[in-house]
Structure formats: structure tokens, C-alpha cells
PDB file of C-alpha atoms and ligand atoms in Angstrom:
ATOM      1  CA  MET A  21    -140.139-245.435 -92.537  1.00  0.00           C
ATOM      2  CA  ASN A  22    -140.889-242.560 -90.165  1.00  0.00           C
ATOM      3  CA  LEU A  23    -138.628-242.523 -87.111  1.00  0.00           C
ATOM      4  CA  ILE A  24    -138.188-240.514 -83.950  1.00  0.00           C
ATOM      5  CA  LEU A  25    -134.827-240.453 -82.153  1.00  0.00           C
ATOM      6  CA  LEU A  26    -135.337-239.807 -78.468  1.00  0.00           C
ATOM      7  CA  GLY A  27    -132.611-239.374 -75.880  1.00  0.00           C
ATOM      8  CA  ALA A  28    -130.855-237.073 -73.471  1.00  0.00           C
ATOM      9  CA  PRO A  29    -128.563-234.337 -74.771  1.00  0.00           C
ATOM     10  CA  GLY A  30    -125.371-236.083 -75.869  1.00  0.00           C
ATOM     11  CA  ALA A  31    -126.949-239.538 -76.175  1.00  0.00           C
ATOM     12  CA  GLY A  32    -125.897-239.638 -79.823  1.00  0.00           C
ATOM     13  CA  LYS A  33    -129.092-238.692 -81.681  1.00  0.00           C
ATOM     14  CA  GLY A  34    -127.372-236.449 -84.231  1.00  0.00           C
ATOM     15  CA  THR A  35    -124.537-238.906 -84.823  1.00  0.00           C
ATOM     16  CA  GLN A  36    -126.956-241.800 -85.329  1.00  0.00           C
ATOM     17  CA  ALA A  37    -129.220-239.686 -87.534  1.00  0.00           C
ATOM     18  CA  GLU A  38    -126.272-239.076 -89.898  1.00  0.00           C
ATOM     19  CA  LEU A  39    -125.644-242.836 -90.198  1.00  0.00           C
ATOM     20  CA  LEU A  40    -129.343-243.552 -90.758  1.00  0.00           C
ATOM     21  CA  ILE A  41    -129.558-240.940 -93.531  1.00  0.00           C
ATOM     22  CA  GLU A  42    -126.861-242.891 -95.424  1.00  0.00           C
ATOM     23  CA  LYS A  43    -128.289-246.312 -94.660  1.00  0.00           C
ATOM     24  CA  LEU A  44    -131.982-245.635 -95.248  1.00  0.00           C
ATOM     25  CA  SER A  45    -131.718-242.778 -97.788  1.00  0.00           C
ATOM     26  CA  ILE A  46    -134.233-240.643 -95.946  1.00  0.00           C
ATOM     27  CA  PRO A  47    -133.682-237.128 -94.567  1.00  0.00           C
ATOM     28  CA  ALA A  48    -133.237-236.196 -90.929  1.00  0.00           C
ATOM     29  CA  ILE A  49    -135.064-233.278 -89.427  1.00  0.00           C
ATOM     30  CA  SER A  50    -133.071-231.852 -86.538  1.00  0.00           C
ATOM     31  CA  THR A  51    -134.926-229.067 -84.781  1.00  0.00           C
ATOM     32  CA  GLY A  52    -131.738-228.116 -82.908  1.00  0.00           C
ATOM     33  CA  ASN A  53    -129.881-227.641 -86.205  1.00  0.00           C
ATOM     34  CA  MET A  54    -132.795-225.753 -87.755  1.00  0.00           C
ATOM     35  CA  LEU A  55    -133.060-223.418 -84.772  1.00  0.00           C
ATOM     36  CA  ARG A  56    -129.283-222.810 -84.703  1.00  0.00           C
ATOM     37  CA  GLU A  57    -129.436-222.020 -88.407  1.00  0.00           C
ATOM     38  CA  ALA A  58    -132.239-219.533 -87.768  1.00  0.00           C
ATOM     39  CA  MET A  59    -130.060-217.874 -85.114  1.00  0.00           C
ATOM     40  CA  SER A  60    -127.029-217.607 -87.364  1.00  0.00           C
ATOM     41  CA  ASN A  61    -129.197-216.157 -90.170  1.00  0.00           C
ATOM     42  CA  GLY A  62    -130.423-213.523 -87.763  1.00  0.00           C
ATOM     43  CA  SER A  63    -134.031-214.311 -88.742  1.00  0.00           C
ATOM     44  CA  GLU A  64    -137.037-213.308 -86.638  1.00  0.00           C
ATOM     45  CA  LEU A  65    -137.397-216.915 -85.425  1.00  0.00           C
ATOM     46  CA  GLY A  66    -133.699-216.945 -84.510  1.00  0.00           C
ATOM     47  CA  LYS A  67    -134.113-213.835 -82.367  1.00  0.00           C
ATOM     48  CA  GLN A  68    -137.126-215.352 -80.616  1.00  0.00           C
ATOM     49  CA  VAL A  69    -135.373-218.592 -79.676  1.00  0.00           C
ATOM     50  CA  LYS A  70    -131.896-217.376 -78.695  1.00  0.00           C
ATOM     51  CA  THR A  71    -132.449-216.809 -74.956  1.00  0.00           C
ATOM     52  CA  TYR A  72    -134.073-220.223 -74.512  1.00  0.00           C
ATOM     53  CA  MET A  73    -131.381-222.076 -76.407  1.00  0.00           C
ATOM     54  CA  ASP A  74    -128.421-220.314 -74.808  1.00  0.00           C
ATOM     55  CA  GLY A  75    -129.927-221.018 -71.386  1.00  0.00           C
ATOM     56  CA  GLY A  76    -130.524-224.705 -72.086  1.00  0.00           C
ATOM     57  CA  LEU A  77    -134.311-224.339 -71.907  1.00  0.00           C
ATOM     58  CA  LEU A  78    -136.857-225.656 -74.368  1.00  0.00           C
ATOM     59  CA  VAL A  79    -138.119-223.295 -77.030  1.00  0.00           C
ATOM     60  CA  PRO A  80    -141.937-222.826 -76.816  1.00  0.00           C
ATOM     61  CA  ASP A  81    -143.807-225.653 -78.545  1.00  0.00           C
ATOM     62  CA  GLU A  82    -145.560-223.455 -81.106  1.00  0.00           C
ATOM     63  CA  LEU A  83    -142.279-222.059 -82.479  1.00  0.00           C
ATOM     64  CA  VAL A  84    -140.854-225.552 -83.004  1.00  0.00           C
ATOM     65  CA  LEU A  85    -143.976-227.229 -84.345  1.00  0.00           C
ATOM     66  CA  GLY A  86    -144.401-224.655 -87.103  1.00  0.00           C
ATOM     67  CA  ILE A  87    -141.037-225.477 -88.652  1.00  0.00           C
ATOM     68  CA  VAL A  88    -141.478-229.242 -88.249  1.00  0.00           C
ATOM     69  CA  ALA A  89    -144.927-229.383 -89.858  1.00  0.00           C
ATOM     70  CA  GLU A  90    -143.610-227.397 -92.825  1.00  0.00           C
ATOM     71  CA  ARG A  91    -140.553-229.632 -93.186  1.00  0.00           C
ATOM     72  CA  VAL A  92    -142.290-233.058 -93.080  1.00  0.00           C
ATOM     73  CA  ALA A  93    -144.699-231.875 -95.768  1.00  0.00           C
ATOM     74  CA  GLN A  94    -141.847-231.438 -98.266  1.00  0.00           C
ATOM     75  CA  PRO A  95    -141.520-233.989-101.093  1.00  0.00           C
ATOM     76  CA  ASP A  96    -138.196-235.484 -99.911  1.00  0.00           C
ATOM     77  CA  CYS A  97    -139.953-236.704 -96.752  1.00  0.00           C
ATOM     78  CA  SER A  98    -142.539-238.750 -98.661  1.00  0.00           C
ATOM     79  CA  LYS A  99    -140.526-242.007 -98.349  1.00  0.00           C
ATOM     80  CA  GLY A 100    -139.762-241.414 -94.694  1.00  0.00           C
ATOM     81  CA  PHE A 101    -137.901-239.168 -92.296  1.00  0.00           C
ATOM     82  CA  ILE A 102    -135.957-239.170 -89.049  1.00  0.00           C
ATOM     83  CA  LEU A 103    -137.042-236.728 -86.373  1.00  0.00           C
ATOM     84  CA  ASP A 104    -133.958-235.809 -84.300  1.00  0.00           C
ATOM     85  CA  GLY A 105    -134.749-233.845 -81.165  1.00  0.00           C
ATOM     86  CA  VAL A 106    -138.479-233.506 -81.710  1.00  0.00           C
ATOM     87  CA  PRO A 107    -140.971-234.120 -80.141  1.00  0.00           C
ATOM     88  CA  ARG A 108    -139.514-233.097 -76.798  1.00  0.00           C
ATOM     89  CA  THR A 109    -142.691-232.534 -74.784  1.00  0.00           C
ATOM     90  CA  LEU A 110    -145.966-234.391 -74.470  1.00  0.00           C
ATOM     91  CA  ALA A 111    -147.719-231.428 -76.100  1.00  0.00           C
ATOM     92  CA  GLN A 112    -145.407-231.655 -79.140  1.00  0.00           C
ATOM     93  CA  ALA A 113    -146.099-235.395 -79.488  1.00  0.00           C
ATOM     94  CA  GLU A 114    -149.848-234.812 -79.264  1.00  0.00           C
ATOM     95  CA  VAL A 115    -149.755-232.094 -81.904  1.00  0.00           C
ATOM     96  CA  LEU A 116    -147.812-234.346 -84.304  1.00  0.00           C
ATOM     97  CA  ASP A 117    -150.462-237.040 -83.783  1.00  0.00           C
ATOM     98  CA  ALA A 118    -153.271-234.517 -84.249  1.00  0.00           C
ATOM     99  CA  LYS A 119    -151.693-233.311 -87.504  1.00  0.00           C
ATOM    100  CA  GLY A 120    -151.655-236.899 -88.769  1.00  0.00           C
ATOM    101  CA  VAL A 121    -147.861-237.261 -88.823  1.00  0.00           C
ATOM    102  CA  ARG A 122    -147.495-241.064 -88.846  1.00  0.00           C
ATOM    103  CA  ILE A 123    -144.683-242.544 -86.747  1.00  0.00           C
ATOM    104  CA  ASP A 124    -143.450-246.142 -87.116  1.00  0.00           C
ATOM    105  CA  HIS A 125    -140.692-246.457 -84.507  1.00  0.00           C
ATOM    106  CA  VAL A 126    -139.508-244.340 -81.615  1.00  0.00           C
ATOM    107  CA  VAL A 127    -135.904-245.216 -80.759  1.00  0.00           C
ATOM    108  CA  SER A 128    -134.815-244.167 -77.295  1.00  0.00           C
ATOM    109  CA  ILE A 129    -131.015-243.985 -77.055  1.00  0.00           C
ATOM    110  CA  GLU A 130    -130.272-244.546 -73.386  1.00  0.00           C
ATOM    111  CA  ILE A 131    -127.253-243.339 -71.467  1.00  0.00           C
ATOM    112  CA  ASP A 132    -126.463-242.395 -67.863  1.00  0.00           C
ATOM    113  CA  ASP A 133    -126.159-238.713 -67.034  1.00  0.00           C
ATOM    114  CA  ASP A 134    -122.606-239.094 -65.728  1.00  0.00           C
ATOM    115  CA  VAL A 135    -121.274-240.193 -69.149  1.00  0.00           C
ATOM    116  CA  ILE A 136    -122.702-237.147 -70.842  1.00  0.00           C
ATOM    117  CA  GLU A 137    -120.475-234.373 -69.567  1.00  0.00           C
ATOM    118  CA  GLY A 138    -117.345-235.890 -71.182  1.00  0.00           C
ATOM    119  CA  ARG A 139    -119.177-236.193 -74.460  1.00  0.00           C
ATOM    120  CA  MET A 140    -120.277-232.590 -74.403  1.00  0.00           C
ATOM    121  CA  THR A 141    -116.904-231.082 -73.522  1.00  0.00           C
ATOM    122  CA  GLY A 142    -115.423-232.922 -76.530  1.00  0.00           C
ATOM    123  CA  ARG A 143    -118.266-232.177 -78.943  1.00  0.00           C
ATOM    124  CA  ARG A 144    -117.551-230.008 -81.973  1.00  0.00           C
ATOM    125  CA  VAL A 145    -120.269-229.198 -84.478  1.00  0.00           C
ATOM    126  CA  CYS A 146    -120.138-227.882 -88.014  1.00  0.00           C
ATOM    127  CA  GLY A 147    -121.254-224.271 -88.088  1.00  0.00           C
ATOM    128  CA  LYS A 148    -122.526-224.801 -91.627  1.00  0.00           C
ATOM    129  CA  CYS A 149    -124.319-228.177 -91.798  1.00  0.00           C
ATOM    130  CA  GLY A 150    -124.707-229.027 -88.092  1.00  0.00           C
ATOM    131  CA  CYS A 151    -122.803-232.344 -88.286  1.00  0.00           C
ATOM    132  CA  SER A 152    -121.513-233.498 -84.905  1.00  0.00           C
ATOM    133  CA  TYR A 153    -117.960-234.689 -84.067  1.00  0.00           C
ATOM    134  CA  HIS A 154    -115.989-235.558 -80.945  1.00  0.00           C
ATOM    135  CA  ILE A 155    -112.325-234.695 -80.429  1.00  0.00           C
ATOM    136  CA  ASP A 156    -111.544-238.269 -79.230  1.00  0.00           C
ATOM    137  CA  ALA A 157    -114.442-240.586 -80.070  1.00  0.00           C
ATOM    138  CA  ASN A 158    -115.262-239.262 -83.538  1.00  0.00           C
ATOM    139  CA  PRO A 159    -112.726-236.726 -84.827  1.00  0.00           C
ATOM    140  CA  SER A 160    -113.017-235.077 -88.234  1.00  0.00           C
ATOM    141  CA  LYS A 161    -110.370-236.074 -90.816  1.00  0.00           C
ATOM    142  CA  THR A 162    -108.858-232.580 -90.744  1.00  0.00           C
ATOM    143  CA  GLU A 163    -108.863-230.880 -87.365  1.00  0.00           C
ATOM    144  CA  GLY A 164    -111.455-228.130 -87.133  1.00  0.00           C
ATOM    145  CA  ILE A 165    -112.993-228.829 -90.565  1.00  0.00           C
ATOM    146  CA  CYS A 166    -116.250-230.702 -91.352  1.00  0.00           C
ATOM    147  CA  ASP A 167    -115.786-233.910 -93.416  1.00  0.00           C
ATOM    148  CA  GLN A 168    -119.202-233.473 -95.020  1.00  0.00           C
ATOM    149  CA  CYS A 169    -119.124-229.864 -96.190  1.00  0.00           C
ATOM    150  CA  GLY A 170    -115.765-228.251 -95.326  1.00  0.00           C
ATOM    151  CA  GLY A 171    -117.427-225.935 -92.812  1.00  0.00           C
ATOM    152  CA  GLU A 172    -115.672-224.770 -89.663  1.00  0.00           C
ATOM    153  CA  LEU A 173    -116.169-226.809 -86.476  1.00  0.00           C
ATOM    154  CA  VAL A 174    -117.266-224.853 -83.416  1.00  0.00           C
ATOM    155  CA  ILE A 175    -118.124-225.435 -79.756  1.00  0.00           C
ATOM    156  CA  ARG A 176    -121.815-224.968 -78.979  1.00  0.00           C
ATOM    157  CA  LYS A 177    -122.465-222.279 -76.405  1.00  0.00           C
ATOM    158  CA  ASP A 178    -124.983-224.529 -74.639  1.00  0.00           C
ATOM    159  CA  ASP A 179    -122.394-227.308 -74.227  1.00  0.00           C
ATOM    160  CA  ALA A 180    -120.851-225.467 -71.265  1.00  0.00           C
ATOM    161  CA  PRO A 181    -121.057-227.815 -68.229  1.00  0.00           C
ATOM    162  CA  GLU A 182    -123.606-225.782 -66.241  1.00  0.00           C
ATOM    163  CA  THR A 183    -125.903-225.468 -69.263  1.00  0.00           C
ATOM    164  CA  VAL A 184    -125.546-229.190 -69.952  1.00  0.00           C
ATOM    165  CA  ARG A 185    -126.724-229.886 -66.394  1.00  0.00           C
ATOM    166  CA  ARG A 186    -129.768-227.673 -66.975  1.00  0.00           C
ATOM    167  CA  ARG A 187    -130.515-229.459 -70.252  1.00  0.00           C
ATOM    168  CA  LEU A 188    -130.336-232.837 -68.519  1.00  0.00           C
ATOM    169  CA  GLU A 189    -132.835-231.619 -65.914  1.00  0.00           C
ATOM    170  CA  VAL A 190    -135.119-230.419 -68.694  1.00  0.00           C
ATOM    171  CA  TYR A 191    -134.802-233.816 -70.386  1.00  0.00           C
ATOM    172  CA  HIS A 192    -135.807-235.685 -67.229  1.00  0.00           C
ATOM    173  CA  GLU A 193    -138.635-233.256 -66.433  1.00  0.00           C
ATOM    174  CA  SER A 194    -140.212-232.730 -69.843  1.00  0.00           C
ATOM    175  CA  THR A 195    -138.991-235.228 -72.426  1.00  0.00           C
ATOM    176  CA  GLU A 196    -138.560-238.568 -70.699  1.00  0.00           C
ATOM    177  CA  VAL A 197    -142.356-238.975 -70.291  1.00  0.00           C
ATOM    178  CA  LEU A 198    -142.485-239.505 -74.054  1.00  0.00           C
ATOM    179  CA  LYS A 199    -141.121-242.997 -73.508  1.00  0.00           C
ATOM    180  CA  ASP A 200    -144.342-243.960 -71.698  1.00  0.00           C
ATOM    181  CA  TYR A 201    -146.409-242.174 -74.306  1.00  0.00           C
ATOM    182  CA  TYR A 202    -144.917-244.168 -77.193  1.00  0.00           C
ATOM    183  CA  ALA A 203    -144.659-247.410 -75.216  1.00  0.00           C
ATOM    184  CA  LYS A 204    -148.469-247.324 -74.906  1.00  0.00           C
ATOM    185  CA  SER A 205    -148.867-247.394 -78.675  1.00  0.00           C
ATOM    186  CA  GLY A 206    -146.216-250.144 -79.012  1.00  0.00           C
ATOM    187  CA  LYS A 207    -143.736-247.923 -80.864  1.00  0.00           C
ATOM    188  CA  LEU A 208    -140.947-247.605 -78.301  1.00  0.00           C
ATOM    189  CA  ARG A 209    -137.610-249.317 -79.018  1.00  0.00           C
ATOM    190  CA  ILE A 210    -134.812-249.057 -76.459  1.00  0.00           C
ATOM    191  CA  VAL A 211    -131.133-249.165 -77.428  1.00  0.00           C
ATOM    192  CA  SER A 212    -127.990-248.527 -75.396  1.00  0.00           C
ATOM    193  CA  GLY A 213    -126.131-245.331 -76.243  1.00  0.00           C
ATOM    194  CA  ASP A 214    -123.255-246.325 -73.980  1.00  0.00           C
ATOM    195  CA  GLN A 215    -121.321-248.317 -76.553  1.00  0.00           C
ATOM    196  CA  SER A 216    -119.422-247.628 -79.775  1.00  0.00           C
ATOM    197  CA  ILE A 217    -121.065-245.481 -82.451  1.00  0.00           C
ATOM    198  CA  GLU A 218    -121.129-248.514 -84.807  1.00  0.00           C
ATOM    199  CA  GLY A 219    -122.611-250.791 -82.118  1.00  0.00           C
ATOM    200  CA  CYS A 220    -125.376-248.324 -81.435  1.00  0.00           C
ATOM    201  CA  HIS A 221    -126.065-247.993 -85.169  1.00  0.00           C
ATOM    202  CA  ARG A 222    -126.412-251.786 -85.500  1.00  0.00           C
ATOM    203  CA  ASP A 223    -128.763-251.978 -82.503  1.00  0.00           C
ATOM    204  CA  ILE A 224    -130.956-249.256 -83.995  1.00  0.00           C
ATOM    205  CA  LEU A 225    -131.201-251.033 -87.356  1.00  0.00           C
ATOM    206  CA  GLU A 226    -132.152-254.238 -85.583  1.00  0.00           C
ATOM    207  CA  ALA A 227    -134.691-252.431 -83.402  1.00  0.00           C
ATOM    208  CA  ILE A 228    -136.490-250.949 -86.397  1.00  0.00           C
ATOM    209  CA  GLY A 229    -136.385-254.188 -88.389  1.00  0.00           C
ATOM    210  CA  ALA A 230    -134.017-252.848 -91.060  1.00  0.00           C
ATOM    211  CA  GLU A 231    -131.305-254.943 -92.660  1.00  0.00           C
ATOM    212  CA  VAL A 232    -128.075-254.578 -90.668  1.00  0.00           C
TER     213      VAL A 232
HETATM  214  P1  LIG B  20    -129.126-232.019 -78.026  1.00  0.00           P
HETATM  215  O1  LIG B  20    -129.242-232.955 -79.197  1.00  0.00           O
HETATM  216  O2  LIG B  20    -127.721-231.879 -77.554  1.00  0.00           O
HETATM  217  O3  LIG B  20    -130.076-232.338 -76.935  1.00  0.00           O
HETATM  218  P2  LIG B  20    -130.465-230.100 -79.723  1.00  0.00           P
HETATM  219  O4  LIG B  20    -129.592-229.598 -80.799  1.00  0.00           O
HETATM  220  O5  LIG B  20    -131.455-231.145 -80.069  1.00  0.00           O
HETATM  221  O6  LIG B  20    -129.533-230.588 -78.532  1.00  0.00           O
HETATM  222  O7  LIG B  20    -131.237-228.904 -79.019  1.00  0.00           O
HETATM  223  C1  LIG B  20    -130.574-227.745 -78.600  1.00  0.00           C
HETATM  224  C2  LIG B  20    -131.587-226.751 -78.055  1.00  0.00           C
HETATM  225  O8  LIG B  20    -132.527-226.416 -79.085  1.00  0.00           O
HETATM  226  C3  LIG B  20    -132.445-227.241 -76.901  1.00  0.00           C
HETATM  227  O9  LIG B  20    -131.809-227.099 -75.654  1.00  0.00           O
HETATM  228  C4  LIG B  20    -133.678-226.341 -77.044  1.00  0.00           C
HETATM  229  O10 LIG B  20    -133.400-225.038 -76.560  1.00  0.00           O
HETATM  230  C5  LIG B  20    -133.830-226.229 -78.562  1.00  0.00           C
HETATM  231  N1  LIG B  20    -134.710-227.262 -79.130  1.00  0.00           N
HETATM  232  C6  LIG B  20    -134.376-228.197 -80.072  1.00  0.00           C
HETATM  233  N2  LIG B  20    -135.412-228.964 -80.377  1.00  0.00           N
HETATM  234  C7  LIG B  20    -136.450-228.538 -79.611  1.00  0.00           C
HETATM  235  C8  LIG B  20    -137.820-228.950 -79.462  1.00  0.00           C
HETATM  236  N3  LIG B  20    -138.323-229.977 -80.155  1.00  0.00           N
HETATM  237  N4  LIG B  20    -138.579-228.270 -78.586  1.00  0.00           N
HETATM  238  C9  LIG B  20    -138.098-227.238 -77.871  1.00  0.00           C
HETATM  239  N5  LIG B  20    -136.826-226.810 -77.953  1.00  0.00           N
HETATM  240  C10 LIG B  20    -136.003-227.441 -78.823  1.00  0.00           C
HETATM  241  P1  LIG B  21    -127.143-235.598 -79.405  1.00  0.00           P
HETATM  242  O1  LIG B  21    -127.557-235.236 -80.810  1.00  0.00           O
HETATM  243  O2  LIG B  21    -127.986-236.690 -78.813  1.00  0.00           O
HETATM  244  O3  LIG B  21    -127.028-234.416 -78.508  1.00  0.00           O
HETATM  245  P2  LIG B  21    -124.515-236.140 -80.567  1.00  0.00           P
HETATM  246  O4  LIG B  21    -124.776-237.142 -81.653  1.00  0.00           O
HETATM  247  O5  LIG B  21    -124.211-234.753 -80.964  1.00  0.00           O
HETATM  248  O6  LIG B  21    -125.678-236.218 -79.465  1.00  0.00           O
HETATM  249  O7  LIG B  21    -123.311-236.732 -79.678  1.00  0.00           O
HETATM  250  C1  LIG B  21    -122.798-235.983 -78.564  1.00  0.00           C
HETATM  251  C2  LIG B  21    -121.256-236.086 -78.573  1.00  0.00           C
HETATM  252  O8  LIG B  21    -120.867-237.421 -78.274  1.00  0.00           O
HETATM  253  C3  LIG B  21    -120.616-235.753 -79.920  1.00  0.00           C
HETATM  254  O9  LIG B  21    -119.375-235.157 -79.664  1.00  0.00           O
HETATM  255  C4  LIG B  21    -120.460-237.125 -80.583  1.00  0.00           C
HETATM  256  O10 LIG B  21    -119.380-237.142 -81.521  1.00  0.00           O
HETATM  257  C5  LIG B  21    -120.164-238.014 -79.384  1.00  0.00           C
HETATM  258  N1  LIG B  21    -120.724-239.364 -79.507  1.00  0.00           N
HETATM  259  C6  LIG B  21    -121.881-239.758 -80.096  1.00  0.00           C
HETATM  260  N2  LIG B  21    -122.068-241.101 -79.985  1.00  0.00           N
HETATM  261  C7  LIG B  21    -121.015-241.566 -79.271  1.00  0.00           C
HETATM  262  C8  LIG B  21    -120.627-242.877 -78.803  1.00  0.00           C
HETATM  263  N3  LIG B  21    -121.389-243.965 -79.045  1.00  0.00           N
HETATM  264  N4  LIG B  21    -119.479-242.977 -78.103  1.00  0.00           N
HETATM  265  C9  LIG B  21    -118.720-241.891 -77.843  1.00  0.00           C
HETATM  266  N5  LIG B  21    -119.015-240.638 -78.250  1.00  0.00           N
HETATM  267  C10 LIG B  21    -120.151-240.465 -78.958  1.00  0.00           C
HETATM  268 ZN1  LIG B  22    -120.538-229.485 -92.285  1.00  0.00          ZN
END
């Protein structure tokens, strides 16, 4: 089962990806997490992407596609994978198709822009594994510490309100067209992101024809 999670920043892609990893026993590939890891390692890629990411702009397609193509070719992806945050432009979607990356379902998690700011101000992410929490809606068991790996929870620099607004603009300008693209090939599934985390999880399982 090869899935794409599509949705605005804060729609719940990362949170739902974590639940799907458990349920479907397939890995998630989060380009945001991979790029943040590259930045914290101080790698060449990390240096190249920092200004874009801090400013809430998309990283150039070729930088992202390189790491994705490499990742989906790894053995643990042979039974399926969840793409979280990629593709994000029409060009990225076309390159995945051209490379023969098969996609079964594209789940668009839908939410109004005005709900997103509250989500982002309360978001905390693990600096080590990238797991996403919320101070009210989805707190970690111990404050400031990741349940999954014990890493320290931090606030993302690009979750500042003005950067979130920029990211929403970028979503509407560059990413939302992907819904039409995947609707044409009959792969688009729409679920509401404006409900409980568990409710959204159930709707996704139903939408992809998995056992709830
Ligand atoms: P969110 O899930 O909140 O939208 P992500 O962690 O997916 O955020 O992405 C954070 C940032 O990483 C983006 O604003 C962008 O700079 C960069 N990024 C992640 N994935 C991609 C991608 N597929 N193409 C271009 N830039 C990306
Ligand atoms: P994305 O990966 O799409 O940017 P996240 O999964 O990181 O989104 O979720 C953004 C923030 O909203 C996080 O703080 C997360 O804990 C919280 N969140 C996710 N889903 C829900 C939900 N259904 N209801 C309330 N808060 C949520
Ligand atoms: Zn962690």
C-alpha cells in the first residue's frame, strides 16, 4: 500500500502518519523531518535548505526529490510506504510518476486556514525523531519529552504565526493543485482534518479500504 498524505501545514499529516505506521506496519517518509535532520546534522543539504525552510518557502524540487527517490528504493519500503509532505508541487508529482513510483491512494486531510494557527502555536516536535505533539490536543506523557524516543520537544522556528501564514499561502498556490492532479487518476480521497485525531484516523482507514 503506497500512500500520499496531502494537506495544509498543521492539517495533521505527521500525526496521522504515526498512527498509520503502527496500523499498517509500513514506514513513513517525511521530507520535512528529513530536511530538519539534515539541518541539525549540519550537512551540505542542510545548509542549502535552511533559508527556504526558515522562511516558510518550498525547498527546490531537485533537492527534495533526490532524498525521496533514494528512500523509497530501500528494502523496508517494498511492502508500502506513506509519503508525508511530498509531493508538494506538480513538478514533484510528475517526477515521481516518471520514476515509476506507484501510488495507490492520495489522502487529502482538509481543514480551514483559521483553525491552523492555534494548532501551530501549540505544536511541539521531537528534536530527535520528529514526532509531533500538541500542548492541549495531544500532549506527551512527560512534559517536554518525546514518548517515542525520550528526545527533547522543541518549537519549530517556522511555526511562528507570520511564517505559518506564508506557508499557508504557499500551500494554496503550489500544493493544492495536486488534488486535481490525483483526482484525474481516481486516487484522491478526501477526509476531514477538523475532528479528533482518532476520528480522522478512522476516516483515513475507511478511505483507503483498510480494516478499521
Ligand atoms: P508541515 O507538515 O507543517 O507543512 P513540513 O515538515 O512538511 O511542514 O515542511 C516544513 C518545510 O520543509 C516546508 O515549509 C518546506 O520548506 C520544506 N519541505 C518539506 N517537504 C518539502 C517538499 N516536498 N518540497 C519542498 N519543500 C519541502
Ligand atoms: P502536519 O504534519 O500536517 O503539519 P501535525 O500532525 O504536525 O500536522 O499537526 C499539527 C499540530 O496539530 C500538532 O501540534 C498536532 O499535535 C496537532 N493536531 C494534529 N491533529 C489534530 C487534531 N485532529 N485535532 C487537534 N490537534 C491536532
Ligand atoms: Zn522522539
